[in-house]
C-alpha cells in the first residue's frame, strides 16, 4: 500500500497548481507543504535538498523525491489509479506534448511574467507596471493563444476527446493571464478558448486549487 504523497510548493504558484490539478484529477490524497520561493530570505535552506534549482514544486512519495513538474505529473498519472491523463493514441499524445511544450517554453514567461505579474501581481505589492514590457508581450501572447486555439480546434479538450495533462498545463497560465485586462480582452476574442475555460472551472480539481489572488 502506498502512502499519500507530499507536495512542496505554494498555492500562488503556476507549476504547483499543475501538480495539484494532476493529483486531484487522479483522486489522489496529497499533503501540500507550503514553501515560499519568493520569501525575502529565499526558500527555506532545507528546500535545496529537494530542489537544487530552488524552484517549486517538489514531490515526495514512497521514498521517491522528485522535482520538475513534467516528471511529477507523468509519475502521478502512471503511479496512481484513476483516469489516464496521457492519451495512448500517438496523434492525441503528440498534441498533448505540443501544448505542454508551448506553455512551458513560451506561455509561462509571456502570459504570466510579462503580463500578469507586471499588470496585477506586482502592483498588488506596490510595484509600478513596466508598460513597455506588457506592450512588448501582447503580440507574443496573441500568437500563443491563436496557436493553442488552432491546435485544439473544436475538440472538447486540448488533446481531443478526454481531459489530459495539456488542459492542466494551460489552465493556471490562462487563469492568471485573464486577470489582467489585456488578457481578458485577448481571450474574449477567442470564444472557443473561453468556452473551454468555463468548462474547466466546473471541475472540482480546478475549484479546489484556486489561486489566492482569484479571491
Ligand atoms: N521547470 C520547473 C519550473 C518551476 C518554476 O519555475 N516554478 C516557479 C513557481 S511557479 C518557481 O519556483 N519560481 C521561483 C524562481 O523563479 O526563483 C518545473 O517544471 O517544475
XYZ file of N, CA, C and O and ligand atoms in Angstrom:
880
model
N 0.834 -1.192 0.000
C 0.000 0.000 0.000
C 0.881 1.260 0.000
O 1.834 1.353 0.738
N 0.547 2.211 -0.863
C 1.367 3.412 -0.941
C 0.867 4.461 0.050
O -0.293 4.450 0.443
N 1.761 5.337 0.435
C 1.367 6.421 1.348
C 0.956 7.631 0.514
O 1.264 7.711 -0.677
N 0.272 8.586 1.173
C -0.123 9.799 0.448
C 1.130 10.626 0.156
O 1.999 10.765 1.016
N 1.234 11.167 -1.054
C 2.408 11.979 -1.377
C 2.383 13.333 -0.664
O 1.325 13.824 -0.275
N 3.558 13.912 -0.507
C 3.673 15.293 -0.025
C 4.175 16.139 -1.178
O 5.155 15.787 -1.844
N 3.481 17.233 -1.407
C 3.907 18.173 -2.439
C 4.421 19.424 -1.741
O 3.731 20.004 -0.904
N 5.634 19.819 -2.082
C 6.224 21.038 -1.525
C 6.032 22.139 -2.560
O 6.526 22.025 -3.692
N 5.297 23.169 -2.178
C 5.029 24.232 -3.147
C 4.204 25.323 -2.513
O 4.119 25.422 -1.285
N 3.589 26.144 -3.346
C 2.803 27.281 -2.841
C 1.515 27.399 -3.647
O 1.497 27.125 -4.853
N 0.461 27.853 -2.941
C -0.854 27.970 -3.600
C -0.846 29.010 -4.706
O -1.673 28.964 -5.598
N 0.081 29.982 -4.652
C 0.114 31.022 -5.695
C 0.855 30.566 -6.954
O 0.857 31.254 -7.958
N 1.513 29.407 -6.889
C 2.443 29.026 -7.956
C 1.754 28.259 -9.090
O 1.011 27.310 -8.868
N 2.059 28.690 -10.310
C 1.518 28.043 -11.514
C 1.894 26.558 -11.554
O 1.045 25.684 -11.777
N 3.183 26.272 -11.349
C 3.616 24.882 -11.515
C 3.145 24.006 -10.357
O 2.843 22.821 -10.552
N 3.065 24.587 -9.149
C 2.481 23.815 -8.044
C 1.032 23.473 -8.373
O 0.563 22.357 -8.127
N 0.320 24.445 -8.971
C -1.092 24.177 -9.287
C -1.232 23.074 -10.340
O -2.133 22.251 -10.257
N -0.316 23.034 -11.299
C -0.385 21.954 -12.297
C -0.242 20.598 -11.593
O -0.993 19.649 -11.867
N 0.708 20.502 -10.677
C 0.900 19.237 -9.948
C -0.325 18.919 -9.082
O -0.772 17.765 -9.015
N -0.879 19.946 -8.427
C -2.070 19.715 -7.576
C -3.268 19.306 -8.428
O -4.065 18.438 -8.047
N -3.419 19.919 -9.602
C -4.521 19.534 -10.501
C -4.376 18.076 -10.922
O -5.358 17.322 -10.974
N -3.141 17.676 -11.218
C -2.896 16.297 -11.653
C -3.277 15.323 -10.535
O -3.981 14.331 -10.773
N -2.819 15.611 -9.318
C -3.151 14.740 -8.177
C -4.668 14.704 -7.964
O -5.259 13.635 -7.742
N -5.313 15.851 -8.054
C -6.761 15.907 -7.817
C -7.525 15.150 -8.897
O -8.491 14.429 -8.608
N -7.097 15.284 -10.153
C -7.801 14.570 -11.234
C -7.639 13.056 -11.094
O -8.493 12.297 -11.529
N -6.529 12.617 -10.477
C -6.356 11.175 -10.233
C -7.116 10.728 -8.990
O -7.147 9.546 -8.658
N -7.631 11.693 -8.222
C -8.315 11.353 -6.973
C -7.330 10.953 -5.881
O -7.692 10.248 -4.935
N -6.077 11.416 -6.008
C -5.045 11.036 -5.020
C -5.039 12.020 -3.857
O -5.089 13.231 -4.065
N -4.945 11.487 -2.663
C -4.761 12.317 -1.471
C -3.378 12.931 -1.544
O -2.437 12.292 -2.007
N -3.240 14.128 -1.030
C -1.926 14.769 -1.094
C -1.835 15.806 0.005
O -2.810 16.476 0.317
N -0.659 15.897 0.613
C -0.431 16.923 1.631
C 0.403 18.021 0.978
O 1.441 17.740 0.363
N -0.085 19.264 1.051
C 0.687 20.376 0.491
C 1.498 21.010 1.610
O 0.938 21.488 2.595
N 2.809 20.969 1.486
C 3.669 21.661 2.454
C 4.139 22.971 1.827
O 4.792 22.957 0.778
N 3.734 24.077 2.462
C 3.999 25.385 1.862
C 5.491 25.715 1.857
O 6.159 25.656 2.890
N 5.999 26.037 0.680
C 7.369 26.544 0.516
C 7.251 27.822 -0.293
O 6.767 27.796 -1.434
N 7.655 28.950 0.305
C 7.547 30.238 -0.394
C 8.894 30.581 -1.015
O 9.811 31.027 -0.336
N 8.993 30.362 -2.339
C 10.280 30.623 -3.015
C 10.567 32.116 -3.143
O 11.697 32.500 -3.425
N 9.523 32.942 -2.958
C 9.737 34.391 -3.096
C 9.819 35.088 -1.734
O 9.750 36.309 -1.657
N 9.961 34.326 -0.651
C 10.130 34.934 0.676
C 11.407 35.777 0.659
O 12.352 35.458 -0.076
N 11.445 36.869 1.461
C 12.599 37.787 1.416
C 13.962 37.077 1.533
O 14.887 37.393 0.808
N 14.068 36.086 2.366
C 15.371 35.404 2.500
C 15.523 34.222 1.538
O 16.466 33.435 1.679
N 14.593 34.090 0.598
C 14.624 32.934 -0.303
C 13.927 31.745 0.337
O 13.438 31.831 1.468
N 13.866 30.627 -0.363
C 13.206 29.443 0.194
C 13.944 28.931 1.430
O 15.140 29.224 1.599
N 13.285 28.187 2.314
C 13.984 27.663 3.493
C 15.185 26.819 3.060
O 15.135 26.160 2.016
N 16.284 26.858 3.855
C 17.525 26.187 3.433
C 17.325 24.703 3.121
O 17.970 24.167 2.212
N 16.412 24.025 3.834
C 16.249 22.585 3.580
C 15.603 22.296 2.222
O 15.616 21.163 1.752
N 15.074 23.332 1.554
C 14.447 23.092 0.247
C 15.495 22.735 -0.820
O 15.169 22.049 -1.791
N 16.745 23.176 -0.619
C 17.796 22.884 -1.604
C 18.007 21.383 -1.768
O 18.383 20.910 -2.844
N 17.760 20.624 -0.697
C 17.937 19.170 -0.791
C 16.841 18.557 -1.668
O 17.049 17.498 -2.264
N 15.695 19.227 -1.745
C 14.596 18.711 -2.575
C 14.687 19.226 -3.997
O 14.260 18.570 -4.930
N 15.172 20.471 -4.136
C 15.193 21.096 -5.462
C 16.446 21.954 -5.574
O 16.473 23.088 -5.116
N 17.504 21.432 -6.200
C 18.773 22.166 -6.243
C 18.683 23.493 -6.984
O 19.550 24.340 -6.837
N 17.610 23.682 -7.796
C 17.451 24.948 -8.521
C 16.545 25.923 -7.765
O 16.220 27.003 -8.274
N 16.110 25.517 -6.573
C 15.350 26.423 -5.710
C 13.950 26.744 -6.183
O 13.376 27.761 -5.810
N 13.383 25.888 -6.998
C 12.035 26.158 -7.524
C 11.002 25.277 -6.827
O 11.335 24.370 -6.062
N 9.760 25.500 -7.154
C 8.660 24.645 -6.706
C 7.850 24.243 -7.929
O 7.845 24.987 -8.918
N 7.207 23.056 -7.903
C 7.047 22.151 -6.773
C 8.123 21.060 -6.737
O 8.909 20.896 -7.670
N 8.094 20.308 -5.604
C 8.828 19.042 -5.488
C 7.878 18.051 -4.829
O 6.992 18.450 -4.069
N 8.058 16.784 -5.143
C 7.147 15.747 -4.631
C 7.944 14.704 -3.865
O 9.051 14.342 -4.281
N 7.363 14.248 -2.769
C 7.936 13.068 -2.085
C 6.848 12.022 -1.979
O 5.723 12.319 -1.550
N 7.185 10.798 -2.400
C 6.195 9.721 -2.356
C 6.888 8.372 -2.296
O 7.681 8.042 -3.199
N 6.597 7.620 -1.243
C 7.119 6.256 -1.138
C 8.630 6.186 -1.360
O 9.118 5.318 -2.100
N 9.371 7.106 -0.765
C 10.835 7.080 -0.894
C 11.352 7.766 -2.142
O 12.566 7.908 -2.302
N 10.453 8.173 -3.022
C 10.882 8.884 -4.238
C 10.826 10.377 -3.979
O 9.814 10.906 -3.514
N 11.915 11.057 -4.293
C 11.963 12.516 -4.183
C 12.148 13.044 -5.600
O 13.096 12.669 -6.291
N 11.207 13.908 -6.044
C 11.155 14.244 -7.474
C 10.924 15.738 -7.640
O 10.090 16.322 -6.942
N 11.646 16.369 -8.569
C 11.317 17.744 -8.955
C 11.244 17.814 -10.468
O 11.681 16.890 -11.157
N 10.683 18.914 -10.977
C 10.296 19.175 -12.370
C 8.860 18.682 -12.564
O 8.558 17.473 -12.475
N 7.996 19.643 -12.867
C 6.566 19.357 -12.931
C 6.235 18.304 -14.004
O 5.333 17.486 -13.812
N 6.964 18.328 -15.107
C 6.707 17.337 -16.157
C 6.933 15.921 -15.647
O 6.149 14.998 -15.946
N 7.987 15.740 -14.865
C 8.275 14.417 -14.305
C 7.247 14.061 -13.234
O 6.773 12.917 -13.157
N 6.897 15.052 -12.410
C 5.948 14.793 -11.318
C 4.582 14.399 -11.889
O 3.981 13.392 -11.479
N 4.086 15.168 -12.852
C 2.734 14.912 -13.380
C 2.673 13.551 -14.080
O 1.718 12.793 -13.916
N 3.714 13.228 -14.842
C 3.699 11.935 -15.552
C 3.825 10.781 -14.558
O 3.202 9.737 -14.722
N 4.638 10.974 -13.530
C 4.743 9.942 -12.486
C 3.388 9.741 -11.806
O 2.935 8.598 -11.644
N 2.761 10.822 -11.404
C 1.466 10.718 -10.713
C 0.453 10.017 -11.624
O -0.279 9.122 -11.191
N 0.446 10.387 -12.897
C -0.507 9.758 -13.816
C -0.272 8.257 -13.907
O -1.222 7.479 -13.969
N 0.993 7.848 -13.902
C 1.303 6.428 -14.111
C 1.287 5.617 -12.814
O 1.015 4.414 -12.834
N 1.550 6.253 -11.687
C 1.665 5.500 -10.428
C 0.346 5.397 -9.663
O 0.233 4.565 -8.768
N -0.612 6.243 -9.987
C -1.865 6.266 -9.224
C -3.020 5.777 -10.079
O -3.022 5.962 -11.300
N -4.012 5.150 -9.419
C -5.204 4.766 -10.183
C -5.972 6.019 -10.595
O -5.604 7.124 -10.225
N -7.033 5.791 -11.359
C -7.820 6.945 -11.805
C -7.691 7.091 -13.300
O -6.912 6.380 -13.945
N -8.429 8.039 -13.869
C -8.435 8.184 -15.332
C -7.054 8.549 -15.873
O -6.336 9.348 -15.253
N -6.693 7.939 -17.013
C -5.396 8.255 -17.642
C -5.411 9.693 -18.116
O -6.376 10.139 -18.753
N -4.331 10.408 -17.826
C -4.241 11.815 -18.225
C -3.292 12.018 -19.408
O -2.989 13.145 -19.784
N -2.815 10.866 -19.981
C -1.984 10.934 -21.186
C -2.597 9.971 -22.199
O -2.633 8.764 -21.953
N -3.073 10.481 -23.331
C -3.734 9.588 -24.292
C -2.765 8.556 -24.861
O -1.577 8.844 -25.047
N -3.277 7.360 -25.146
C -2.441 6.310 -25.740
C -2.265 6.536 -27.233
O -1.228 6.178 -27.804
N -3.261 7.139 -27.868
C -3.202 7.370 -29.312
C -2.047 8.330 -29.645
O -1.939 9.402 -29.036
N -1.174 7.945 -30.603
C 0.024 8.760 -30.864
C -0.282 10.194 -31.286
O 0.438 11.119 -30.901
N -1.346 10.387 -32.058
C -1.650 11.757 -32.513
C -2.105 12.614 -31.343
O -1.637 13.750 -31.151
N -3.024 12.083 -30.538
C -3.520 12.835 -29.387
C -2.381 13.109 -28.398
O -2.269 14.197 -27.823
N -1.502 12.109 -28.221
C -0.372 12.282 -27.291
C 0.601 13.347 -27.804
O 1.132 14.155 -27.051
N 0.804 13.354 -29.118
C 1.671 14.393 -29.700
C 1.070 15.774 -29.457
O 1.784 16.731 -29.114
N -0.232 15.917 -29.635
C -0.896 17.214 -29.382
C -0.751 17.614 -27.919
O -0.471 18.774 -27.619
N -0.945 16.636 -27.021
C -0.780 16.938 -25.590
C 0.644 17.449 -25.322
O 0.836 18.495 -24.700
N 1.635 16.726 -25.828
C 3.020 17.122 -25.579
C 3.340 18.473 -26.214
O 4.111 19.269 -25.666
N 2.728 18.726 -27.376
C 2.962 20.009 -28.049
C 2.426 21.173 -27.201
O 3.102 22.188 -27.013
N 1.224 21.007 -26.664
C 0.633 22.075 -25.825
C 1.485 22.275 -24.567
O 1.805 23.412 -24.193
N 1.876 21.190 -23.919
C 2.691 21.306 -22.699
C 3.980 22.086 -23.013
O 4.389 22.986 -22.268
N 4.593 21.771 -24.132
C 5.846 22.427 -24.503
C 5.621 23.907 -24.817
O 6.431 24.770 -24.429
N 4.527 24.227 -25.502
C 4.222 25.644 -25.792
C 4.024 26.409 -24.480
O 4.531 27.520 -24.305
N 3.291 25.808 -23.557
C 3.024 26.506 -22.291
C 4.331 26.723 -21.520
O 4.571 27.799 -20.988
N 5.181 25.682 -21.463
C 6.460 25.811 -20.747
C 7.397 26.806 -21.437
O 8.023 27.642 -20.787
N 7.510 26.675 -22.756
C 8.565 27.410 -23.473
C 8.198 28.859 -23.751
O 9.086 29.715 -23.786
N 6.923 29.134 -24.007
C 6.535 30.484 -24.439
C 5.528 31.144 -23.494
O 5.620 32.327 -23.215
N 4.537 30.366 -23.021
C 3.418 30.996 -22.311
C 3.781 31.428 -20.889
O 3.323 32.474 -20.431
N 4.576 30.627 -20.183
C 4.846 30.959 -18.769
C 5.471 32.353 -18.676
O 5.020 33.207 -17.914
N 6.503 32.606 -19.472
C 7.159 33.916 -19.395
C 6.219 35.018 -19.890
O 6.038 36.043 -19.239
N 5.592 34.799 -21.036
C 4.829 35.886 -21.673
C 3.520 36.173 -20.924
O 3.236 37.318 -20.564
N 2.711 35.138 -20.725
C 1.377 35.363 -20.140
C 1.467 35.666 -18.654
O 0.727 36.509 -18.134
N 2.363 34.932 -17.964
C 2.415 35.061 -16.501
C 3.345 36.196 -16.087
O 2.928 37.136 -15.397
N 4.612 36.121 -16.510
C 5.582 37.117 -16.003
C 5.439 38.472 -16.696
O 5.441 39.510 -16.043
N 5.324 38.470 -18.016
C 5.318 39.754 -18.732
C 3.982 40.482 -18.607
O 3.945 41.712 -18.638
N 2.892 39.742 -18.505
C 1.581 40.411 -18.470
C 0.965 40.350 -17.065
O 0.746 41.381 -16.434
N 0.721 39.134 -16.538
C 0.038 39.051 -15.231
C 0.858 39.710 -14.114
O 0.357 40.537 -13.357
N 2.136 39.337 -14.000
C 2.932 39.865 -12.874
C 3.087 41.387 -13.003
O 2.937 42.124 -12.022
N 3.352 41.854 -14.232
C 3.523 43.308 -14.407
C 2.232 44.067 -14.141
O 2.237 45.112 -13.503
N 1.112 43.559 -14.631
C -0.142 44.319 -14.548
C -0.874 44.112 -13.218
O -1.513 45.010 -12.694
N -0.794 42.886 -12.649
C -1.645 42.553 -11.488
C -0.801 42.184 -10.253
O -0.978 42.773 -9.189
N 0.069 41.190 -10.391
C 0.791 40.658 -9.221
C 1.735 41.688 -8.604
O 1.733 41.896 -7.387
N 2.533 42.369 -9.436
C 3.474 43.382 -8.944
C 2.736 44.561 -8.315
O 3.012 44.927 -7.158
N 1.775 45.185 -9.041
C 1.027 46.303 -8.458
C 0.318 45.937 -7.151
O 0.195 46.774 -6.261
N -0.107 44.677 -6.994
C -0.732 44.277 -5.721
C 0.269 44.380 -4.566
O -0.112 44.481 -3.404
N 1.563 44.373 -4.914
C 2.611 44.531 -3.885
C 3.232 45.923 -3.926
O 4.322 46.130 -3.410
N 2.585 46.837 -4.629
C 3.044 48.224 -4.637
C 4.062 48.562 -5.714
O 4.654 49.636 -5.689
N 4.280 47.638 -6.676
C 5.244 47.930 -7.755
C 4.525 48.551 -8.943
O 3.392 48.165 -9.249
N 5.189 49.481 -9.638
C 4.577 50.059 -10.836
C 4.765 49.111 -12.012
O 5.837 48.537 -12.175
N 3.731 48.964 -12.849
C 3.888 48.070 -14.006
C 4.889 48.632 -15.022
O 4.984 49.836 -15.186
N 5.612 47.746 -15.656
C 6.504 48.132 -16.743
C 5.665 48.067 -18.020
O 5.472 47.000 -18.613
N 5.160 49.244 -18.442
C 4.222 49.287 -19.578
C 4.872 48.782 -20.866
O 4.225 48.131 -21.682
N 6.163 49.069 -21.031
C 6.840 48.642 -22.264
C 6.933 47.118 -22.312
O 6.779 46.491 -23.369
N 7.160 46.521 -21.142
C 7.250 45.045 -21.097
C 5.893 44.426 -21.438
O 5.809 43.441 -22.187
N 4.829 45.012 -20.911
C 3.487 44.484 -21.205
C 3.181 44.653 -22.697
O 2.764 43.693 -23.366
N 3.425 45.859 -23.212
C 3.108 46.124 -24.624
C 3.913 45.198 -25.536
O 3.396 44.682 -26.531
N 5.173 44.964 -25.165
C 6.019 44.096 -25.990
C 5.556 42.650 -25.967
O 5.783 41.893 -26.923
N 4.907 42.248 -24.866
C 4.486 40.844 -24.729
C 3.182 40.540 -25.458
O 2.922 39.376 -25.800
N 2.350 41.568 -25.676
C 0.997 41.275 -26.178
C 0.963 40.597 -27.557
O 0.178 39.658 -27.749
N 1.816 41.016 -28.501
C 1.812 40.270 -29.772
C 2.220 38.796 -29.586
O 1.641 37.898 -30.214
N 3.192 38.551 -28.702
C 3.582 37.143 -28.435
C 2.429 36.399 -27.766
O 2.170 35.235 -28.066
N 1.733 37.080 -26.862
C 0.585 36.449 -26.196
C -0.477 36.060 -27.231
O -1.046 34.966 -27.168
N -0.715 36.960 -28.186
C -1.723 36.660 -29.220
C -1.299 35.436 -30.033
O -2.128 34.562 -30.340
N -0.021 35.344 -30.349
C 0.468 34.172 -31.108
C 0.255 32.892 -30.300
O -0.166 31.858 -30.846
N 0.540 32.944 -29.016
C 0.368 31.760 -28.158
C -1.102 31.339 -28.143
O -1.438 30.172 -28.369
N -1.986 32.314 -27.890
C -3.416 31.960 -27.786
C -3.945 31.425 -29.106
O -4.680 30.428 -29.139
N -3.576 32.086 -30.207
C -4.063 31.617 -31.512
C -3.527 30.227 -31.819
O -4.232 29.387 -32.379
N -2.286 29.960 -31.429
C -1.688 28.645 -31.723
C -2.386 27.544 -30.931
O -2.752 26.508 -31.499
N -2.597 27.768 -29.643
C -3.207 26.677 -28.865
C -4.682 26.519 -29.230
O -5.214 25.421 -29.229
N -5.327 27.628 -29.592
C -6.732 27.552 -30.032
C -6.828 26.747 -31.329
O -7.716 25.898 -31.483
N -5.887 26.981 -32.247
C -5.912 26.257 -33.531
C -5.609 24.773 -33.312
O -6.208 23.907 -33.953
N -4.699 24.456 -32.418
C -4.359 23.047 -32.170
C -5.572 22.317 -31.600
O -5.895 21.198 -31.996
N -6.262 22.942 -30.678
C -7.438 22.274 -30.078
C -8.592 22.217 -31.068
O -9.334 21.234 -31.113
N -8.762 23.263 -31.872
C -9.872 23.286 -32.829
C -11.195 23.210 -32.098
O -11.402 23.905 -31.113
N -12.059 22.299 -32.538
C -13.380 22.177 -31.910
C -13.458 20.988 -30.954
O -14.547 20.623 -30.516
N -12.319 20.408 -30.632
C -12.322 19.264 -29.693
C -12.700 19.752 -28.298
O -12.437 20.912 -27.947
N -13.290 18.889 -27.468
C -13.652 19.352 -26.122
C -12.433 19.681 -25.252
O -12.480 20.591 -24.436
N -11.345 18.949 -25.448
C -10.149 19.152 -24.621
C -8.949 19.349 -25.533
O -9.021 19.070 -26.735
N -7.822 19.749 -24.959
C -6.680 20.092 -25.820
C -6.139 18.909 -26.602
O -5.632 19.074 -27.706
N -6.221 17.711 -26.030
C -5.700 16.549 -26.769
C -6.832 15.720 -27.352
O -6.636 14.551 -27.676
N -7.996 16.304 -27.513
C -9.081 15.574 -28.169
C -10.251 15.304 -27.248
O -10.762 16.184 -26.560
N -10.639 14.010 -27.187
C -11.905 13.646 -26.542
C -11.833 13.599 -25.020
O -12.861 13.636 -24.354
N -10.628 13.478 -24.449
C -10.529 13.328 -22.993
C -9.587 14.384 -22.405
O -8.609 14.793 -23.054
N -9.890 14.782 -21.190
C -9.002 15.702 -20.457
C -7.605 15.086 -20.367
O -7.475 13.880 -20.132
N -6.583 15.886 -20.535
C -5.206 15.373 -20.433
C -4.339 16.396 -19.726
O -4.782 17.496 -19.360
N -3.062 16.054 -19.580
C -2.113 16.974 -18.959
C -2.083 18.317 -19.687
O -1.821 19.354 -19.071
N -2.364 18.316 -20.988
C -2.353 19.587 -21.737
C -3.330 20.584 -21.124
O -3.009 21.772 -20.975
N -4.514 20.118 -20.746
C -5.509 21.019 -20.138
C -5.018 21.522 -18.784
O -5.233 22.681 -18.431
N -4.345 20.641 -18.047
C -3.896 21.007 -16.705
C -2.714 21.980 -16.769
O -2.529 22.788 -15.870
N -1.941 21.917 -17.859
C -0.836 22.879 -18.047
C -1.378 24.247 -18.446
O -0.899 25.287 -17.998
N -2.390 24.234 -19.326
C -2.871 25.520 -19.864
C -3.680 26.305 -18.832
O -3.605 27.541 -18.789
N -4.436 25.594 -17.993
C -5.403 26.279 -17.117
C -4.762 27.351 -16.223
O -5.184 28.520 -16.269
N -3.743 27.013 -15.404
C -3.249 28.035 -14.473
C -2.682 29.267 -15.185
O -2.862 30.388 -14.721
N -2.027 29.075 -16.307
C -1.425 30.223 -17.006
C -2.509 31.107 -17.613
O -2.427 32.340 -17.557
N -3.553 30.498 -18.170
C -4.625 31.297 -18.775
C -5.462 31.994 -17.697
O -5.931 33.116 -17.910
N -5.625 31.353 -16.559
C -6.368 31.989 -15.455
C -5.656 33.275 -15.020
O -6.283 34.328 -14.868
N -4.334 33.204 -14.823
C -3.607 34.403 -14.393
C -3.614 35.471 -15.487
O -3.830 36.655 -15.215
N -3.407 35.045 -16.719
C -3.391 35.996 -17.845
C -4.729 36.753 -17.910
O -4.760 37.958 -18.120
N -5.833 36.043 -17.690
C -7.156 36.664 -17.801
C -7.422 37.679 -16.674
O -8.327 38.501 -16.782
N -6.652 37.613 -15.592
C -6.834 38.598 -14.511
C -6.326 39.986 -14.930
O -6.703 40.993 -14.326
N -5.462 40.032 -15.947
C -5.028 41.331 -16.484
C -6.059 41.769 -17.522
O -6.503 40.945 -18.327
N -6.449 43.050 -17.540
C -7.451 43.490 -18.527
C -7.030 43.150 -19.955
O -7.870 42.748 -20.777
N -5.732 43.270 -20.247
C -5.257 42.945 -21.606
C -5.473 41.462 -21.912
O -5.775 41.079 -23.048
N -5.307 40.612 -20.888
C -5.510 39.172 -21.066
C -6.981 38.864 -21.277
O -7.343 38.054 -22.148
N -7.835 39.513 -20.478
C -9.279 39.292 -20.617
C -9.724 39.698 -22.019
O -10.505 38.984 -22.672
N -9.214 40.839 -22.501
C -9.568 41.305 -23.862
C -9.140 40.290 -24.910
O -9.897 39.955 -25.818
N -7.898 39.811 -24.782
C -7.363 38.873 -25.781
C -8.186 37.586 -25.782
O -8.477 37.016 -26.843
N -8.581 37.117 -24.605
C -9.344 35.859 -24.541
C -10.774 36.035 -25.055
O -11.337 35.111 -25.641
N -11.323 37.234 -24.855
C -12.688 37.488 -25.353
C -12.757 37.318 -26.859
O -13.791 36.973 -27.406
N -11.630 37.562 -27.530
C -11.627 37.439 -28.998
C -11.547 35.978 -29.442
O -11.582 35.701 -30.642
N -11.396 35.036 -28.497
C -11.271 33.609 -28.862
C -12.357 32.814 -28.122
O -12.110 32.230 -27.059
N -13.581 32.801 -28.667
C -14.705 32.202 -27.926
C -14.516 30.719 -27.623
O -14.985 30.240 -26.582
N -13.784 29.982 -28.489
C -13.602 28.544 -28.186
C -12.755 28.367 -26.929
O -13.015 27.484 -26.114
N -11.739 29.202 -26.768
C -10.911 29.096 -25.555
C -11.695 29.523 -24.320
O -11.537 28.954 -23.232
N -12.562 30.520 -24.494
C -13.380 30.977 -23.361
C -14.344 29.874 -22.925
O -14.545 29.648 -21.723
N -14.903 29.159 -23.886
C -15.802 28.045 -23.561
C -15.040 26.952 -22.808
O -15.521 26.385 -21.823
N -13.826 26.666 -23.273
C -13.000 25.653 -22.602
C -12.694 26.091 -21.155
O -12.778 25.282 -20.225
N -12.356 27.368 -20.967
C -12.062 27.866 -19.613
C -13.288 27.694 -18.707
O -13.154 27.305 -17.539
N -14.472 27.972 -19.249
C -15.699 27.808 -18.438
C -15.878 26.341 -18.056
O -16.236 26.030 -16.909
N -15.638 25.440 -19.003
C -15.784 24.001 -18.704
C -14.770 23.582 -17.640
O -15.087 22.813 -16.716
N -13.562 24.094 -17.733
C -12.543 23.753 -16.732
C -12.963 24.243 -15.341
O -12.742 23.558 -14.337
N -13.560 25.414 -15.285
C -13.941 25.977 -13.984
C -15.044 25.180 -13.290
O -15.274 25.353 -12.099
N -15.723 24.317 -14.034
C -16.738 23.450 -13.412
C -16.103 22.270 -12.688
O -16.755 21.581 -11.912
N -14.833 21.989 -12.966
C -14.216 20.768 -12.420
C -13.844 20.955 -10.954
O -13.241 21.978 -10.583
N -14.136 19.960 -10.114
C -13.764 20.069 -8.697
C -12.269 20.321 -8.499
O -11.868 21.054 -7.596
N -11.421 19.729 -9.360
C -9.963 19.926 -9.209
C -9.600 21.399 -9.360
O -8.712 21.908 -8.661
N -10.275 22.064 -10.267
C -9.976 23.485 -10.540
C -10.488 24.346 -9.388
O -9.798 25.257 -8.918
N -11.680 24.017 -8.907
C -12.229 24.777 -7.763
C -11.362 24.603 -6.516
O -11.193 25.524 -5.733
N -10.830 23.385 -6.337
C -10.076 23.074 -5.104
C -8.674 23.682 -5.103
O -8.002 23.658 -4.074
N -8.215 24.179 -6.252
C -6.834 24.647 -6.337
C -6.748 26.125 -6.738
O -5.723 26.558 -7.272
N -7.814 26.873 -6.500
C -7.835 28.286 -6.909
C -6.620 29.038 -6.346
O -6.193 28.795 -5.219
N -6.092 29.946 -7.151
C -5.026 30.819 -6.664
C -5.603 31.782 -5.640
O -6.711 32.292 -5.833
N -4.845 32.112 -4.575
C -5.341 33.104 -3.610
C -5.783 34.402 -4.286
O -6.784 35.004 -3.898
N -5.094 34.831 -5.343
C -5.426 36.108 -5.976
C -6.759 36.066 -6.723
O -7.331 37.096 -7.047
N -7.294 34.855 -6.965
C -8.621 34.746 -7.595
C -9.730 35.098 -6.607
O -10.885 35.263 -6.999
N -9.385 35.153 -5.308
C -10.377 35.529 -4.295
C -11.252 34.367 -3.881
O -11.136 33.261 -4.372
N 10.957 23.730 -14.714
C 10.285 23.851 -13.429
C 9.730 25.282 -13.322
C 9.115 25.534 -11.964
C 9.003 27.013 -11.677
O 9.500 27.871 -12.415
N 8.345 27.292 -10.570
C 8.255 28.673 -10.136
C 6.950 28.922 -9.386
S 5.540 28.702 -10.447
C 9.383 28.983 -9.189
O 9.739 28.146 -8.385
N 9.951 30.170 -9.274
C 10.976 30.591 -8.371
C 12.059 31.370 -9.047
O 11.942 31.655 -10.252
O 13.024 31.699 -8.369
C 9.177 22.815 -13.331
O 8.709 22.352 -14.366
O 8.815 22.437 -12.224
